[in-house]
Coordinates of C-alpha atoms and ligand atoms in Angstrom, one line a residue:
M1 CA 0.0 0.0 0.0
S2 CA 3.1 2.3 -0.1
A3 CA 2.0 3.8 -3.4
Q4 CA -1.0 5.5 -1.7
R5 CA 1.0 6.8 1.3
V6 CA 2.1 10.5 1.7
T7 CA 5.8 11.3 1.8
V8 CA 7.2 13.9 4.2
I9 CA 7.7 16.4 1.5
E10 CA 4.2 16.0 0.2
H11 CA 2.9 16.4 3.7
L12 CA 4.9 19.6 4.2
L13 CA 3.8 21.0 0.9
S14 CA 0.2 20.4 1.8
Q15 CA 0.7 22.1 5.1
Q16 CA 2.5 24.9 3.3
N17 CA -0.4 25.4 0.9
A18 CA -2.6 26.1 3.9
I19 CA -0.3 28.9 5.0
P20 CA -0.1 31.6 2.3
T21 CA 3.1 33.2 3.8
A22 CA 5.0 29.9 3.8
T23 CA 8.0 30.1 1.4
G24 CA 8.9 26.5 0.7
R25 CA 12.4 27.0 2.1
F26 CA 11.5 24.8 5.0
T27 CA 11.2 21.9 2.6
H28 CA 14.9 22.4 1.6
L29 CA 15.8 21.9 5.3
F30 CA 13.6 18.8 5.6
N31 CA 15.1 17.3 2.4
E32 CA 18.6 17.4 3.9
L33 CA 17.2 16.2 7.2
I34 CA 15.5 13.2 5.6
L35 CA 18.7 12.3 3.6
S36 CA 20.7 12.5 6.8
A37 CA 18.3 10.2 8.6
K38 CA 18.5 7.7 5.8
I39 CA 22.3 7.7 5.8
I40 CA 22.5 7.4 9.6
S41 CA 19.8 4.7 9.6
R42 CA 21.8 2.7 7.0
E43 CA 25.0 3.0 9.1
V44 CA 23.2 2.0 12.3
R45 CA 21.6 -1.0 10.7
K46 CA 25.0 -2.4 9.6
A47 CA 27.0 -1.2 12.6
G48 CA 27.8 -4.7 13.9
L49 CA 29.3 -5.7 10.5
V50 CA 31.7 -2.8 9.9
D51 CA 34.1 -1.0 12.3
A52 CA 31.4 1.4 13.5
L53 CA 31.0 0.4 17.1
G54 CA 33.0 1.5 20.1
F55 CA 34.7 4.8 21.0
T56 CA 36.6 7.4 19.0
G57 CA 38.9 8.1 21.9
E58 CA 37.6 11.7 22.3
I59 CA 35.7 13.2 25.2
N60 CA 32.9 15.6 24.4
I61 CA 31.8 18.8 26.1
Q62 CA 29.6 16.8 28.5
G63 CA 32.7 14.9 29.7
E64 CA 31.4 11.7 28.0
A65 CA 33.4 9.4 25.7
V66 CA 32.4 9.9 22.1
K67 CA 31.2 6.8 20.2
K68 CA 32.1 6.3 16.5
L69 CA 28.4 6.4 15.5
D70 CA 27.9 9.6 17.5
D71 CA 30.7 11.2 15.6
F72 CA 29.5 9.9 12.2
S73 CA 26.0 11.1 12.7
N74 CA 27.2 14.5 13.8
D75 CA 29.4 14.9 10.7
I76 CA 26.5 13.9 8.4
L77 CA 24.1 16.3 9.9
L78 CA 26.6 19.2 10.0
Y79 CA 27.5 18.6 6.4
R80 CA 24.0 18.1 5.0
M81 CA 22.3 20.8 6.9
S82 CA 24.9 23.3 5.9
K83 CA 24.3 22.3 2.3
S84 CA 20.6 23.0 2.6
G85 CA 21.2 26.7 1.9
V86 CA 18.6 27.7 4.4
V87 CA 20.4 27.1 7.7
C88 CA 22.7 29.8 9.1
G89 CA 23.8 28.3 12.4
M90 CA 23.8 25.0 14.2
A91 CA 24.3 23.6 17.7
S92 CA 24.9 20.0 18.5
E93 CA 25.4 17.9 21.6
E94 CA 28.8 16.9 20.1
N95 CA 30.1 20.4 19.5
D96 CA 31.3 22.7 22.4
D97 CA 30.2 25.8 20.6
I98 CA 27.8 27.0 18.0
V99 CA 28.6 26.2 14.4
L100 CA 28.3 29.1 11.9
V101 CA 27.3 28.2 8.4
N102 CA 29.2 30.5 6.1
N103 CA 29.3 29.3 2.6
E104 CA 28.2 30.7 -0.7
N105 CA 25.1 28.5 -0.7
S106 CA 23.8 30.0 2.6
T107 CA 21.2 32.7 2.5
G108 CA 19.5 30.9 5.4
D109 CA 17.9 32.2 8.4
Y110 CA 17.1 28.9 10.2
I111 CA 18.8 27.7 13.3
F112 CA 19.2 24.0 13.6
I113 CA 19.8 22.4 17.0
F114 CA 20.3 18.7 17.4
D115 CA 21.5 15.6 19.2
P116 CA 22.9 13.5 16.4
L117 CA 22.6 10.1 18.1
D118 CA 20.9 10.1 21.5
G119 CA 21.0 7.1 23.8
S120 CA 24.7 6.4 23.5
S121 CA 24.8 3.7 26.1
N122 CA 22.6 1.6 23.7
I123 CA 24.6 2.0 20.5
D124 CA 26.9 -1.0 20.9
I125 CA 24.2 -3.4 22.0
N126 CA 21.7 -3.1 19.2
V127 CA 19.1 -1.3 21.3
N128 CA 17.0 1.7 20.1
I129 CA 18.7 5.0 19.6
G130 CA 17.6 8.3 18.0
T131 CA 18.3 11.7 16.5
I132 CA 16.6 14.7 18.0
F133 CA 16.2 18.1 16.3
S134 CA 14.7 21.5 16.8
V135 CA 14.4 24.4 14.3
Y136 CA 14.2 28.2 15.0
K137 CA 14.3 31.4 13.0
R138 CA 17.3 33.5 13.7
K139 CA 16.6 36.7 15.7
S140 CA 19.7 38.7 14.9
A141 CA 20.0 40.8 11.7
A142 CA 20.5 38.8 8.5
S143 CA 23.5 41.0 7.6
G144 CA 25.8 39.8 10.4
D145 CA 26.9 36.4 11.8
V146 CA 24.5 34.5 14.0
C147 CA 25.1 34.9 17.7
K148 CA 24.4 32.9 20.9
E149 CA 21.1 34.7 21.4
D150 CA 19.8 33.1 18.2
F151 CA 20.2 29.8 19.9
L152 CA 19.0 30.8 23.4
Q153 CA 15.4 31.2 22.4
K154 CA 12.6 29.7 24.5
G155 CA 11.1 26.4 23.3
T156 CA 7.9 28.3 22.5
E157 CA 9.8 29.8 19.6
Q158 CA 10.4 26.5 17.9
L159 CA 9.2 26.3 14.3
A160 CA 9.6 22.5 14.1
A161 CA 10.9 19.7 16.3
G162 CA 11.1 16.0 16.2
Y163 CA 13.1 12.8 16.2
V164 CA 14.2 9.9 14.1
L165 CA 13.9 6.6 16.0
Y166 CA 16.2 3.8 14.8
G167 CA 14.1 0.9 16.2
S168 CA 12.5 -2.2 14.7
S169 CA 11.8 0.2 11.9
T170 CA 13.1 3.7 11.4
M171 CA 10.6 6.4 12.0
L172 CA 10.6 10.2 11.6
V173 CA 8.2 11.9 14.0
F174 CA 7.8 15.7 14.0
T175 CA 5.7 18.7 14.5
T176 CA 5.6 22.1 12.8
G177 CA 3.0 23.3 15.3
Q178 CA 0.1 21.7 13.4
G179 CA -0.1 18.4 15.3
V180 CA 2.4 15.5 15.4
Y181 CA 3.0 13.2 12.4
G182 CA 4.9 10.0 12.2
F183 CA 6.5 8.6 9.0
T184 CA 7.9 5.1 8.8
F185 CA 10.9 4.4 6.5
D186 CA 10.1 1.9 3.7
P187 CA 13.5 0.6 2.7
G188 CA 12.2 -0.9 -0.5
V189 CA 10.9 2.5 -1.7
G190 CA 13.6 4.6 0.0
E191 CA 11.1 7.0 1.5
F192 CA 9.6 7.9 4.8
L193 CA 5.8 7.4 4.4
L194 CA 3.0 8.7 6.6
S195 CA 2.0 6.0 9.0
H196 CA 0.9 7.9 12.1
A197 CA -1.3 11.0 11.3
Q198 CA -2.2 13.5 14.1
M199 CA -0.6 11.5 16.9
Q200 CA -2.2 11.9 20.3
N201 CA -0.8 11.2 23.7
P202 CA -3.5 9.5 25.8
Q203 CA -4.8 11.6 28.7
S204 CA -3.5 8.8 31.1
G205 CA -1.6 5.6 30.7
N206 CA -0.2 2.6 32.5
I207 CA 3.6 3.3 32.2
Y208 CA 6.1 5.1 34.3
S209 CA 9.7 5.4 33.1
V210 CA 12.6 6.5 35.3
N211 CA 16.1 5.3 36.2
E212 CA 15.4 4.1 39.7
G213 CA 19.0 3.1 40.2
N214 CA 19.5 6.8 41.0
R215 CA 17.0 6.7 43.9
S216 CA 19.6 7.2 46.6
Y217 CA 20.6 10.5 44.9
W218 CA 17.0 11.9 45.0
D219 CA 15.5 14.1 47.7
A220 CA 12.4 13.0 49.5
Q221 CA 10.1 15.0 47.2
I222 CA 11.3 13.3 44.1
C223 CA 11.0 9.9 45.8
N224 CA 7.4 10.7 46.7
V225 CA 6.6 11.8 43.1
V226 CA 8.1 8.7 41.6
D227 CA 6.2 6.5 44.2
A228 CA 3.0 8.2 43.3
M229 CA 3.6 7.4 39.6
K230 CA 3.8 3.7 40.4
I231 CA 0.1 3.3 40.9
D232 CA -2.9 4.6 38.9
K233 CA -5.8 6.5 40.5
N234 CA -7.4 3.2 41.6
G235 CA -4.3 2.1 43.4
T236 CA -3.4 -0.5 40.8
P237 CA 0.3 -0.9 40.0
R238 CA 1.5 0.5 36.7
S239 CA 4.3 -0.9 34.6
L240 CA 7.9 0.3 34.7
R241 CA 9.5 0.6 31.3
Y242 CA 12.9 2.2 30.9
I243 CA 15.2 1.8 27.9
G244 CA 17.7 4.6 28.7
S245 CA 17.2 6.1 25.2
L246 CA 15.1 9.2 25.5
V247 CA 13.7 8.9 21.9
A248 CA 12.5 5.3 22.5
D249 CA 11.2 5.9 26.0
F250 CA 9.3 9.1 24.8
H251 CA 8.0 7.4 21.7
R252 CA 6.5 4.4 23.6
N253 CA 4.9 6.6 26.3
F254 CA 3.6 9.1 23.7
I255 CA 1.7 6.2 22.0
Y256 CA 0.7 4.1 25.1
G257 CA 0.4 6.9 27.7
G258 CA 2.3 7.4 30.9
I259 CA 5.1 9.4 32.3
F260 CA 8.9 9.8 31.7
I261 CA 11.0 11.3 34.4
Y262 CA 14.6 12.4 34.6
P263 CA 14.8 14.3 37.9
P264 CA 17.5 16.4 39.5
D265 CA 19.8 14.4 41.8
N266 CA 22.6 15.2 44.2
R267 CA 25.3 12.8 43.0
D268 CA 27.5 15.7 41.8
E269 CA 27.4 19.4 40.7
K270 CA 26.4 18.7 37.1
S271 CA 23.4 16.5 38.1
K272 CA 21.6 19.0 40.2
N273 CA 19.5 19.8 37.1
G274 CA 19.2 16.2 36.0
K275 CA 21.0 14.8 33.0
L276 CA 19.0 15.9 29.9
R277 CA 19.8 19.0 27.9
L278 CA 17.2 21.7 27.4
L279 CA 18.0 22.8 23.9
Y280 CA 18.3 19.5 22.0
E281 CA 16.5 16.9 24.3
A282 CA 13.9 18.5 26.5
N283 CA 12.6 21.3 24.3
P284 CA 11.9 19.2 21.1
M285 CA 10.2 16.6 23.2
A286 CA 8.2 19.2 25.0
F287 CA 7.0 20.7 21.7
L288 CA 5.9 17.2 20.5
A289 CA 4.3 16.3 23.9
E290 CA 2.2 19.5 23.9
Q291 CA 1.2 19.2 20.3
G292 CA 0.0 15.7 21.0
G293 CA -2.1 16.8 24.1
G294 CA 0.5 15.8 26.7
G295 CA 2.8 17.9 28.8
A296 CA 6.4 18.6 29.7
I297 CA 7.6 20.4 32.9
D298 CA 10.8 20.8 34.9
G299 CA 8.8 20.1 38.1
K300 CA 7.5 23.6 38.4
Q301 CA 7.0 25.2 35.0
R302 CA 6.5 24.3 31.4
I303 CA 9.8 23.3 29.7
L304 CA 8.9 25.5 26.7
D305 CA 8.7 28.6 28.9
I306 CA 12.3 28.3 30.3
Q307 CA 14.7 31.0 29.1
P308 CA 17.9 29.2 28.1
T309 CA 21.1 30.6 29.4
S310 CA 23.6 28.3 27.7
I311 CA 23.7 25.9 24.8
H312 CA 24.4 22.7 26.8
Q313 CA 22.4 23.5 29.9
R314 CA 20.6 20.6 31.7
V315 CA 17.1 20.6 32.9
P316 CA 14.9 18.1 35.0
L317 CA 12.3 16.6 32.7
Y318 CA 8.8 15.2 33.5
T319 CA 7.0 14.5 30.3
G320 CA 3.9 12.5 29.3
S321 CA 0.2 12.1 29.8
Q322 CA -1.7 15.1 31.1
D323 CA -3.1 13.4 34.2
D324 CA 0.4 12.6 35.4
I325 CA 1.7 16.1 34.7
T326 CA -1.2 17.6 36.6
K327 CA -0.5 15.2 39.6
I328 CA 3.2 16.0 39.6
L329 CA 2.6 19.8 39.5
E330 CA 0.1 19.4 42.4
M331 CA 2.6 17.4 44.5
M332 CA 5.5 19.7 43.7
S333 CA 3.6 22.9 44.5
S334 CA 2.0 21.6 47.7
A335 CA 5.5 20.5 48.9
G336 CA 6.7 24.0 48.3
Ligands
AHM1 P1 23.3 10.8 25.8 O1 23.0 12.1 25.2 O2 24.7 10.8 26.3 O3 23.0 9.6 25.0 O4 22.5 10.7 27.2 C1 21.1 11.0 27.1 C2 20.4 9.7 27.4 C3 18.9 9.8 27.1 O5 18.6 9.2 25.9 C4 18.3 8.9 28.2 O6 17.0 9.4 28.6 C5 19.2 9.1 29.4 O7 20.5 9.5 28.8 C6 19.4 7.9 30.2 O8 20.3 8.2 31.2 P2 20.7 7.1 32.4 O9 21.5 6.1 31.7 O10 21.4 8.0 33.4 O11 19.4 6.6 32.9
MG2 MG1 21.7 13.0 24.1

């Protein structure tokens, strides 16, 4: 039935036709993103057969050892997105600083922020991993270079966000602010085809997802919140599901309903805001969650309302079904 299915570009063009001011430049960006996703997916699929597993020997800005596939995915996205001609600057989990796009092809005013291959601990063992991305319009004058402020925009300013999930199939899930759409890669056709239209996160669900191995690092309030998430409103136990790949954990909970939590902890200075990064992990997921009727908070406020102060800043993340978000906010605010 592939012949009757809509491609990503057809979908974008149909959305664009509904917005008279849309220019079509966005589809250039997506063309390169789709090509990057296909190349990364191909590399992930054959990783065990070629010398693509293991570490490069480098340490990234997060202090983490860089895997070869992280590095490969980062290079592909940096190269392809700079070729799109519509991107003027990029930020990646794997680059300390922002990356300016200065080539003769670039008349772009889009900012592209991404995590090239999230879920690093799962790369070498054939478990789901993903690429996460977020798109903004630059704020600074088009005549000069982009600056940090172009990247430090609130999540509410995102034009598009999404992820590619390298799972039992490869899926591209994204929003441009008109709902959430999922496209599954058909390897025979070589295209991502619409498989999940207007995805909705159930109001409540049966799953809670958290790395409970960190419990001894949590304060009492976090322990209480996690304990409350283990049962439903009738007191029936819920299921714990945790892969340790944000894209996969989010995707499952987005479809089945439930809550994903990565709270702050006290193991060291850098964990006091949790582990996940605001710009290229929390904000894109928050945009998707809200577009699908779910929510995403840092424990007190909407993720999307947070004013970023640095490219790689971390943030606690609670994202999922609306009933759970409401309950967490109630518990957090009554505890003060
Ligand atoms: P990474 O960017 O180094 O891959 O780390 C992010 C990942 C997320 O995908 C996942 O939600 C989290 O780290 C899991 O962390 P932990 O192993 O501490 O539970
Ligand atoms: Mg990551």
